[in-house]
Tab-separated table of C-alpha atoms in Angstrom:
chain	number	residue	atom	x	y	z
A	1	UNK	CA	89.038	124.229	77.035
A	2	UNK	CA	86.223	121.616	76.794
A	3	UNK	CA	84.021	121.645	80.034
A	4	UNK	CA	81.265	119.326	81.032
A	5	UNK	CA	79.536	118.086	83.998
A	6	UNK	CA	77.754	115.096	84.085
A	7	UNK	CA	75.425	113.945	86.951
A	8	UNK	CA	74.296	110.231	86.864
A	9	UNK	CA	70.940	109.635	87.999
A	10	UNK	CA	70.958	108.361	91.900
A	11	UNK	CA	74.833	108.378	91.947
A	12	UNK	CA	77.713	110.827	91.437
A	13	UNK	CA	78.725	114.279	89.906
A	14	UNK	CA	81.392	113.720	86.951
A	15	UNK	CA	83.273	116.515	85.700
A	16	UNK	CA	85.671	116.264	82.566
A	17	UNK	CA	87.866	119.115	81.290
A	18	UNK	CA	90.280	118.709	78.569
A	19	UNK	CA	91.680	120.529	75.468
A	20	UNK	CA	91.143	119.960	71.694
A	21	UNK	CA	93.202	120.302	69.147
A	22	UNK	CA	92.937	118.983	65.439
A	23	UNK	CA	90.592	116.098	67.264
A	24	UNK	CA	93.201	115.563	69.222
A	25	UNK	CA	92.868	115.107	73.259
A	26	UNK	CA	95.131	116.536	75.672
A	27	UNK	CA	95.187	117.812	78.907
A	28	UNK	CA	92.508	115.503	80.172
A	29	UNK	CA	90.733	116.078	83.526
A	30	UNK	CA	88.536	113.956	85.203
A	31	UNK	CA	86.907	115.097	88.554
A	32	UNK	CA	84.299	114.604	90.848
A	33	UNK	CA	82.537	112.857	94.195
A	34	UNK	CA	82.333	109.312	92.663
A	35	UNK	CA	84.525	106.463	94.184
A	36	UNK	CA	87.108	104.537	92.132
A	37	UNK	CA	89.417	101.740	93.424
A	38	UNK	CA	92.362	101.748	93.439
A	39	UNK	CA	91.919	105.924	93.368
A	40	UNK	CA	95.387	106.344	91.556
A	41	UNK	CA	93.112	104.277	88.448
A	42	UNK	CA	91.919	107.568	87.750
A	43	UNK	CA	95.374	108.958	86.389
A	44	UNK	CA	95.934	106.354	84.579
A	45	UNK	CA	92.323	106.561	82.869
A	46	UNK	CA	93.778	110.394	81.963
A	47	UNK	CA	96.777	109.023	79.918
A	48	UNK	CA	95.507	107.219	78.191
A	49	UNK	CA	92.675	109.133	77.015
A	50	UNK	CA	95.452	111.956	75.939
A	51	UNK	CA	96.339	111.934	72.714
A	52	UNK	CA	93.470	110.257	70.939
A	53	UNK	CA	91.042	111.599	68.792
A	54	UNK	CA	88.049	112.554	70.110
A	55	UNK	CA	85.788	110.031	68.046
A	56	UNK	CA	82.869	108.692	70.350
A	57	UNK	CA	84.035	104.863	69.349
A	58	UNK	CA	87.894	105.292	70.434
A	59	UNK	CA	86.459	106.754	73.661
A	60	UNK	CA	84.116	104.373	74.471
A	61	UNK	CA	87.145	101.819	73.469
A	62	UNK	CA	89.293	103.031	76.062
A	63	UNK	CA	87.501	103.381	79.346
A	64	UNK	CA	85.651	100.011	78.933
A	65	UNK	CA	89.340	98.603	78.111
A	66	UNK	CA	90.317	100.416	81.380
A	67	UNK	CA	87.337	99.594	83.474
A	68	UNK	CA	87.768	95.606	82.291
A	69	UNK	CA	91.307	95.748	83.813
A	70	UNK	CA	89.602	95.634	87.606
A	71	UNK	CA	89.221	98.962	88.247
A	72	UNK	CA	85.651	99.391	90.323
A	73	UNK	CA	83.715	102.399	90.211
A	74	UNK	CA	80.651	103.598	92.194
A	75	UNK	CA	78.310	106.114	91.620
A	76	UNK	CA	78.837	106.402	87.925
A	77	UNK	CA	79.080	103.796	84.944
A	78	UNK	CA	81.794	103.175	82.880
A	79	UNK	CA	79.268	104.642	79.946
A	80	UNK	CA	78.683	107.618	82.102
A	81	UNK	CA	82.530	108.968	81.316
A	82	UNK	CA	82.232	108.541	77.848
A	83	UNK	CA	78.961	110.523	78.075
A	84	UNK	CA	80.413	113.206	79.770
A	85	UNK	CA	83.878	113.551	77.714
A	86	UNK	CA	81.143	113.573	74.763
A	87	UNK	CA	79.321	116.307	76.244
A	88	UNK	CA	82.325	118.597	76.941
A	89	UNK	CA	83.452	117.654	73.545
A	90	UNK	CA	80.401	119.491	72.412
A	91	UNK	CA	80.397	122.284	74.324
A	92	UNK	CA	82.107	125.366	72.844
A	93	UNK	CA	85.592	125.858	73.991
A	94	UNK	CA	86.115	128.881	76.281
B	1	UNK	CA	79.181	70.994	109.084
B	2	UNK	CA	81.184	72.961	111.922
B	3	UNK	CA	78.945	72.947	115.568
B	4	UNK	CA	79.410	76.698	117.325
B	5	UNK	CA	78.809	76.311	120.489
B	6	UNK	CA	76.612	79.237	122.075
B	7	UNK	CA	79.722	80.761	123.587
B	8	UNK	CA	81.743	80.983	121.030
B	9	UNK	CA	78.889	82.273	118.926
B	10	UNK	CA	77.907	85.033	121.684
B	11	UNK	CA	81.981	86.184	121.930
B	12	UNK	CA	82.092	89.607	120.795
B	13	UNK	CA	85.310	90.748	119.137
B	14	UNK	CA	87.953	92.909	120.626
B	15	UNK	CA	88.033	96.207	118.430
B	16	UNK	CA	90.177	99.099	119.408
B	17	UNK	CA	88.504	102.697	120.450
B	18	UNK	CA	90.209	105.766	119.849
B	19	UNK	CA	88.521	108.075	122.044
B	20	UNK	CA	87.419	111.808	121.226
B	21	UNK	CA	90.411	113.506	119.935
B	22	UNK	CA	91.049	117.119	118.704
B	23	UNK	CA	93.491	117.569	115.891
B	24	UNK	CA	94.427	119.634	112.870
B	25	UNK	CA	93.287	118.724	109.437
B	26	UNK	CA	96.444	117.497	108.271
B	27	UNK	CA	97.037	115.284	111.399
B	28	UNK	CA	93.383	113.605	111.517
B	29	UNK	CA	94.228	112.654	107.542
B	30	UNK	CA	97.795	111.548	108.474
B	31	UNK	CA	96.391	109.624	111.227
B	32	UNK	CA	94.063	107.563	109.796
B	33	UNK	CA	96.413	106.353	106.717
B	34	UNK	CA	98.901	105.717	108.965
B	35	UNK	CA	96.659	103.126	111.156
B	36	UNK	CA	95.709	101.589	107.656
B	37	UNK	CA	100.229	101.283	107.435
B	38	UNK	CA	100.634	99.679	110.692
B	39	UNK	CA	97.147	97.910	110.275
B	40	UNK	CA	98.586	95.897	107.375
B	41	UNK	CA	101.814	95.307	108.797
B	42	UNK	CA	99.887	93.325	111.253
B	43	UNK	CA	100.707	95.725	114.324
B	44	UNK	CA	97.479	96.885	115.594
B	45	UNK	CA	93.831	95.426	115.412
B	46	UNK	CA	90.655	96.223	114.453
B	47	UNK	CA	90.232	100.525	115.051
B	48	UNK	CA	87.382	102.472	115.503
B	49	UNK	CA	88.375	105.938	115.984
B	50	UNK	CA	86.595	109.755	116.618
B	51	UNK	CA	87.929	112.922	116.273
B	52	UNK	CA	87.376	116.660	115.511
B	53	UNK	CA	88.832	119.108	113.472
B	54	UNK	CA	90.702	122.363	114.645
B	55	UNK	CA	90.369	124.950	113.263
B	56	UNK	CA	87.497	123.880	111.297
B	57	UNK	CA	88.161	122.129	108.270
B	58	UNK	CA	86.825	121.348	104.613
B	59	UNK	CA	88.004	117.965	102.959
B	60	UNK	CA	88.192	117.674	99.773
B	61	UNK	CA	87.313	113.799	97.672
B	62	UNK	CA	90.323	111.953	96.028
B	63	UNK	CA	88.713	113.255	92.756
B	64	UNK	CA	87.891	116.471	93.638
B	65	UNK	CA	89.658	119.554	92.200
B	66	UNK	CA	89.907	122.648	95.047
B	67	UNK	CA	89.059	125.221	92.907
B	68	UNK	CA	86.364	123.217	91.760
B	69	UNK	CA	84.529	122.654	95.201
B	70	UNK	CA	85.717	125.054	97.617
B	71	UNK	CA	85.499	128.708	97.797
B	72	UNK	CA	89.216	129.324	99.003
B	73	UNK	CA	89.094	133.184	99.591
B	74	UNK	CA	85.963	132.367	101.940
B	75	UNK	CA	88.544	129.767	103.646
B	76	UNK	CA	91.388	132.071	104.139
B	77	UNK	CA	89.393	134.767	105.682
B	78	UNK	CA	87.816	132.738	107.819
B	79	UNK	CA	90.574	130.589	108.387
B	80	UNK	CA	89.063	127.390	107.644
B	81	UNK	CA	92.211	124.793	106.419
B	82	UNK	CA	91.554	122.945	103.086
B	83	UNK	CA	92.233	119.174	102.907
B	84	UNK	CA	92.413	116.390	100.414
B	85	UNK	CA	91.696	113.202	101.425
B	86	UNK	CA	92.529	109.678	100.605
B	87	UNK	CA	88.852	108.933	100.068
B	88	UNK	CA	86.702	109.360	97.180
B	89	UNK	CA	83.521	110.977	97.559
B	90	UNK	CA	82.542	114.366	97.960
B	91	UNK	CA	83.841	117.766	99.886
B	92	UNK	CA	82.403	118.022	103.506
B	93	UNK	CA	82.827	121.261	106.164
B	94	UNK	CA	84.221	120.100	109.506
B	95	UNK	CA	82.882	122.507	112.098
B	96	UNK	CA	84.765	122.117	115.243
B	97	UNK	CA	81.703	123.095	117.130
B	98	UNK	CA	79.245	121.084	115.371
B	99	UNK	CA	80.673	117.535	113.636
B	100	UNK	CA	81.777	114.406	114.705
B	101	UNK	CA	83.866	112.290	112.385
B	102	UNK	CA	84.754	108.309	112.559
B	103	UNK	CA	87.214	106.148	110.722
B	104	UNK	CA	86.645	102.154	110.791
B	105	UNK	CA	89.896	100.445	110.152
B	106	UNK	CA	89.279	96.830	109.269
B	107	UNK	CA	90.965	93.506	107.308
B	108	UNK	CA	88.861	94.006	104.219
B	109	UNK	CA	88.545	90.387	104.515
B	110	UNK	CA	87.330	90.554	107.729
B	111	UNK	CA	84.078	88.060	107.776
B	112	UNK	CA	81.629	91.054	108.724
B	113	UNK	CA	82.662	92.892	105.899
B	114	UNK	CA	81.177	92.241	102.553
B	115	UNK	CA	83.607	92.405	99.797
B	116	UNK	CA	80.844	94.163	97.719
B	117	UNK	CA	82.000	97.865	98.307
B	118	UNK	CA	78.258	98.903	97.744
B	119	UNK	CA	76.991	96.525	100.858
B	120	UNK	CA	80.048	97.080	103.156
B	121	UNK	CA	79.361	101.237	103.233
B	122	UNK	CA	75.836	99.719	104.698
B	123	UNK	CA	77.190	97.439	107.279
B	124	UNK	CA	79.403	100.048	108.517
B	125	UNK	CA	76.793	103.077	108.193
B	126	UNK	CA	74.247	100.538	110.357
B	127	UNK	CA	76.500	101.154	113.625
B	128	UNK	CA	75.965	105.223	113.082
B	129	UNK	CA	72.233	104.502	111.972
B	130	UNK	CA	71.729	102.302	115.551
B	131	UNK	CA	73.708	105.287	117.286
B	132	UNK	CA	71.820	107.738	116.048
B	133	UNK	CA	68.154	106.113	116.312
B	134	UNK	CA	69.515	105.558	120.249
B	135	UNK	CA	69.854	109.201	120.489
B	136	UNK	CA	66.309	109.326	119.106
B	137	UNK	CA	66.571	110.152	115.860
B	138	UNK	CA	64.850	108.387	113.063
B	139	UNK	CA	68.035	107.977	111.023
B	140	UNK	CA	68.194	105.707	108.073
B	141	UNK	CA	71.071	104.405	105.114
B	142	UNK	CA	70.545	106.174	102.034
B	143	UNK	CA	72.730	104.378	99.275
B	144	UNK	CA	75.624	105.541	98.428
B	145	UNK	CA	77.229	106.318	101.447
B	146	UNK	CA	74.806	108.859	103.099
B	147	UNK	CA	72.862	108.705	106.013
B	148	UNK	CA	69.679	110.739	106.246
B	149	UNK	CA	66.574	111.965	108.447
B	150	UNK	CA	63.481	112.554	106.917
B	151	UNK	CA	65.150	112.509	103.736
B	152	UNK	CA	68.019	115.208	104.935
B	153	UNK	CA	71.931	114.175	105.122
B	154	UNK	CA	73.175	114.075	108.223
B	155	UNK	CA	76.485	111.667	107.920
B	156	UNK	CA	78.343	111.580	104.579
B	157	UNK	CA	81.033	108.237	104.442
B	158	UNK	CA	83.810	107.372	102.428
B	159	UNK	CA	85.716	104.115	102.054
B	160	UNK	CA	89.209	102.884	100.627
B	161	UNK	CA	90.709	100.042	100.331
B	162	UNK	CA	94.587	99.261	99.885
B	163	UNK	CA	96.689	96.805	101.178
B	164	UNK	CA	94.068	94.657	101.915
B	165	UNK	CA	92.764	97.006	104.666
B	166	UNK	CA	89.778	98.963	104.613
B	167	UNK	CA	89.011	102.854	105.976
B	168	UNK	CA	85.904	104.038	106.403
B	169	UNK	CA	85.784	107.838	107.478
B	170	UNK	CA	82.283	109.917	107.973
B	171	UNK	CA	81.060	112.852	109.617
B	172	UNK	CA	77.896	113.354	111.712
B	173	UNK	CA	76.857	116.671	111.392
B	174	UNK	CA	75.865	118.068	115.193
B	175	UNK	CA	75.546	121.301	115.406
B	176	UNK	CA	77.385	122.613	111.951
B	177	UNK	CA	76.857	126.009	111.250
B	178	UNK	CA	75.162	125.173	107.818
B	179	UNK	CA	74.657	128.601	106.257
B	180	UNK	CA	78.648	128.629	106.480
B	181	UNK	CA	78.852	125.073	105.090
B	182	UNK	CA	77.664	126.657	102.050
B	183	UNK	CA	79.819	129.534	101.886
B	184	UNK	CA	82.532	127.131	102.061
B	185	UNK	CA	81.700	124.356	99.407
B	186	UNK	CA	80.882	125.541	95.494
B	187	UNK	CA	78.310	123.379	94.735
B	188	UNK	CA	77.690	122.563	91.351
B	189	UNK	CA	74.480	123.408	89.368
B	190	UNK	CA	73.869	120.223	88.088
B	191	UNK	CA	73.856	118.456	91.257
B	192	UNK	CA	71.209	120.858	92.493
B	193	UNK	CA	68.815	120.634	89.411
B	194	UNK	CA	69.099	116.737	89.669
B	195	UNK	CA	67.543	116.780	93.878
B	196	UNK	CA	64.760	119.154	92.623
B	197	UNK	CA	65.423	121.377	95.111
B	198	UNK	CA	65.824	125.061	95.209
B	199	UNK	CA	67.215	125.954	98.334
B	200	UNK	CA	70.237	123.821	98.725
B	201	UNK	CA	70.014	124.297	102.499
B	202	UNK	CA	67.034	121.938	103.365
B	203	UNK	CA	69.303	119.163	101.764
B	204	UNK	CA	71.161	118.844	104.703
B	205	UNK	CA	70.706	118.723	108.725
B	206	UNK	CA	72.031	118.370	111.961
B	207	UNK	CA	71.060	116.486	115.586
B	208	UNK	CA	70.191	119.825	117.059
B	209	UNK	CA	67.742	120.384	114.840
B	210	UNK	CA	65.719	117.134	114.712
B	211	UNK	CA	66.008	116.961	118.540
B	212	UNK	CA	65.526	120.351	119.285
B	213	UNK	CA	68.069	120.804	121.859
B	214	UNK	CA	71.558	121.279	122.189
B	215	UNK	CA	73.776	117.968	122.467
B	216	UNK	CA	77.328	117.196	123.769
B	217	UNK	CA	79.953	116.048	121.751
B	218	UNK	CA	80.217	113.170	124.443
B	219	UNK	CA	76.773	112.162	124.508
B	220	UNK	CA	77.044	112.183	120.600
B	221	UNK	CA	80.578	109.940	120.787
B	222	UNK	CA	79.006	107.055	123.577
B	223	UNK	CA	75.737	106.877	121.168
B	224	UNK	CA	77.852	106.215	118.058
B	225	UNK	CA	80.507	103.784	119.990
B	226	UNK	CA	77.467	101.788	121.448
B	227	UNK	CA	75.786	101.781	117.732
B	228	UNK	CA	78.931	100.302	116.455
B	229	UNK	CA	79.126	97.964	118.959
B	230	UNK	CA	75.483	96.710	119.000
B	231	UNK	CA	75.512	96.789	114.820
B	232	UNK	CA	78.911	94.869	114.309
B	233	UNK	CA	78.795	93.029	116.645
B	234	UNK	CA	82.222	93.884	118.658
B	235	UNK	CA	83.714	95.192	121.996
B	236	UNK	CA	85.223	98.383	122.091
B	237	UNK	CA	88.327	99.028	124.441
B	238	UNK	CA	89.989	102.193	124.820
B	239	UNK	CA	93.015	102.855	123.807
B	240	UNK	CA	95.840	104.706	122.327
B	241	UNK	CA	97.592	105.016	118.938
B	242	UNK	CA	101.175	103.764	119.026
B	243	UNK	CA	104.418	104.984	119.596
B	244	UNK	CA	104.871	103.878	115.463
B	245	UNK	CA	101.425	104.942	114.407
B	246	UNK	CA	102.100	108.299	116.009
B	247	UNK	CA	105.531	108.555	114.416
B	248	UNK	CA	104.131	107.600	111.054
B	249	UNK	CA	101.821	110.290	111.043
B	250	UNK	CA	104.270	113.221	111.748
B	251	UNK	CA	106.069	111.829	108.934
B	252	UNK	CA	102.729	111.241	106.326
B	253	UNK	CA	101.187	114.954	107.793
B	254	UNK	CA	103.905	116.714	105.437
B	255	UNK	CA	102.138	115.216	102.443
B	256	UNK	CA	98.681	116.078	103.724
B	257	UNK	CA	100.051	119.460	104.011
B	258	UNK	CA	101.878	119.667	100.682
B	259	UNK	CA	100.316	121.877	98.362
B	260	UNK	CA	100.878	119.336	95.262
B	261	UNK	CA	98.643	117.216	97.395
B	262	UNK	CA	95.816	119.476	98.084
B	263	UNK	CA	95.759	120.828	94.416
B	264	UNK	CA	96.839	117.196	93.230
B	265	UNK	CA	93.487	117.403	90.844
């Protein structure tokens, strides 16, 4: 399991979790005190980050596609999920 | 141009109180959603309502995992229920003997209420800022959605919007016993290293502290209602919940109390 936490500078804690196999995302988990609207956005943003490979560019491809849709979020930046899904990406599995 | 007359400009609007109630955690949840349902089915107006939580409570952010922010075999020993909410944001203790929580139900169209999410948590929070500064406290807004004295938390807030209706809930800590606040909640390294603080406890306070006497839930609930009142603007008139609303939240309490719900993230 890939484990980060992420907490953006005057805003919100962001924790990701997800496994890693062959590149490959699954399992994705995206927690934390920050506020998105509509909320159920946020299981959506976990699909579709499953099953891609974990390449910093596909990443950042998805949650800006997903955060252009409407999807409002406070006490983070779109660029501060793809920083922390980077981070746990480089943290050692446990 | 449109001429308003002086009084039409001086008419306050008619909100609705919901007075001081005592309920379980599952019920104050299932209540407030289900005055956003019959808000947006046009069947009841504007809401302000206060309540407290028995037993005491910890809710849990829309985001938030349980195991994550809550230290569950503290809960269960202590009996302390575990709740998610509807809400984003982060986990807060409800002490029965020493919070006060609110939920605003509004048209999120409503002309006092910016549509910038940001703004609107500091129109709202100015009602429990005036409230608390008429208690004596020098409370102020402290963006996101905190309010603070002398630079400790005192009311955390948290706002949703769906079907064009808005909820704002918050607590204002009273009396919280906040050594066990911290037993309860897990908090996260990161968040501490980021306030530069060491002892996580001087983060937060309550009214008893600053005003160095013990206060009444009541005295606590008129202050607020008045802040409210003087900040947006509005009349408050007692009231109850409907026969629906009240129906509506028997029915939404089972998925309050559904463990697929609490454990949802």
């Amino acid at each position: 399991m890939h484990e980060a936490e992420l907490k953006v500078i005057g805003g919100k804690l962001i924790r990701i979790s997800f496994l890693l196999e062959d590149n490959k995302i699954s399992n994705m988990k995206i927690t934390g005190d920050f506020f998105l609207y509509p909320e159920e956005g946020i299981e959506e943003l976990e699909r579709r980050l499953n099953g891609i490979e974990a390449k910093p560019k596909k990443i950042q491809e998805i949650i800006i596609g997903f955060f252009n849709e409407g999807f409002v979020i406070i006490g983070a930046k779109p660029n501060d999920f793809t920083k922390a899904i980077l981070l746990a990406k480089n943290t050692r599995s446990s | 141009m449109r001429i308003v007359n002086k009084k039409e400009k001086n008419q306050k609007d008619n909100w609705r109180l919901l007075g001081l109630e005592v309920n379980n955690a599952s019920m104050n949840m299932a209540i407030d959603e289900a005055i956003m349902h019959c808000y947006a089915k046009g069947e009841v107006q504007n809401t302000i309502r206060f309540y407290r939580w028995h037993p005491s409570a910890v809710s849990i952010g829309y985001f938030q995992s349980v195991e994550e922010e809550v230290n569950i075999d503290f809960c269960r020993k202590m009996q302390i229920d575990i709740i998610r909410r509807i809400t984003g944001g982060g986990a807060v203790y409800h002490d029965y003997n020493g919070e006060i929580t609110y939920s605003l139900i509004v048209d999120e169209k409503n002309q006092i209420i910016p549509a910038d999410i940001l703004k609107s948590y500091e129109v709202i929070c100015k009602g429990l800022v005036a409230g608390l500064r008429d208690l004596g406290v020098e409370a102020k807004f402290s963006p996101i959605n905190d309010i603070v004295i002398k630079g400790k938390k005192i009311s955390g807030n948290a706002q949703t919007r769906r079907y064009g209706v808005l909820l704002q809930h918050g607590t204002v800590l009273i009396d919280s016993n906040i050594s066990k606040m911290f037993n309860v909640l897990r908090i996260s390294n990161e968040k501490i290293s980021d306030k530069i603080i060491k002892n996580i406890e001087d983060r937060v306070t309550n009214l008893r502290r600053v005003l160095h006497r013990k206060i009444e839930f009541e005295e606590v609930f008129f202050a607020l209602k008045s802040g409210f009142e003087k900040s947006l603007q509005i009349s408050l008139k007692e009231d109850d919940l409907t026969d629906n609303e009240r129906q509506l939240a028997f029915q939404l309490e089972k998925k309050f109390l559904d463990k697929s719900w609490i454990f949802r993230r």
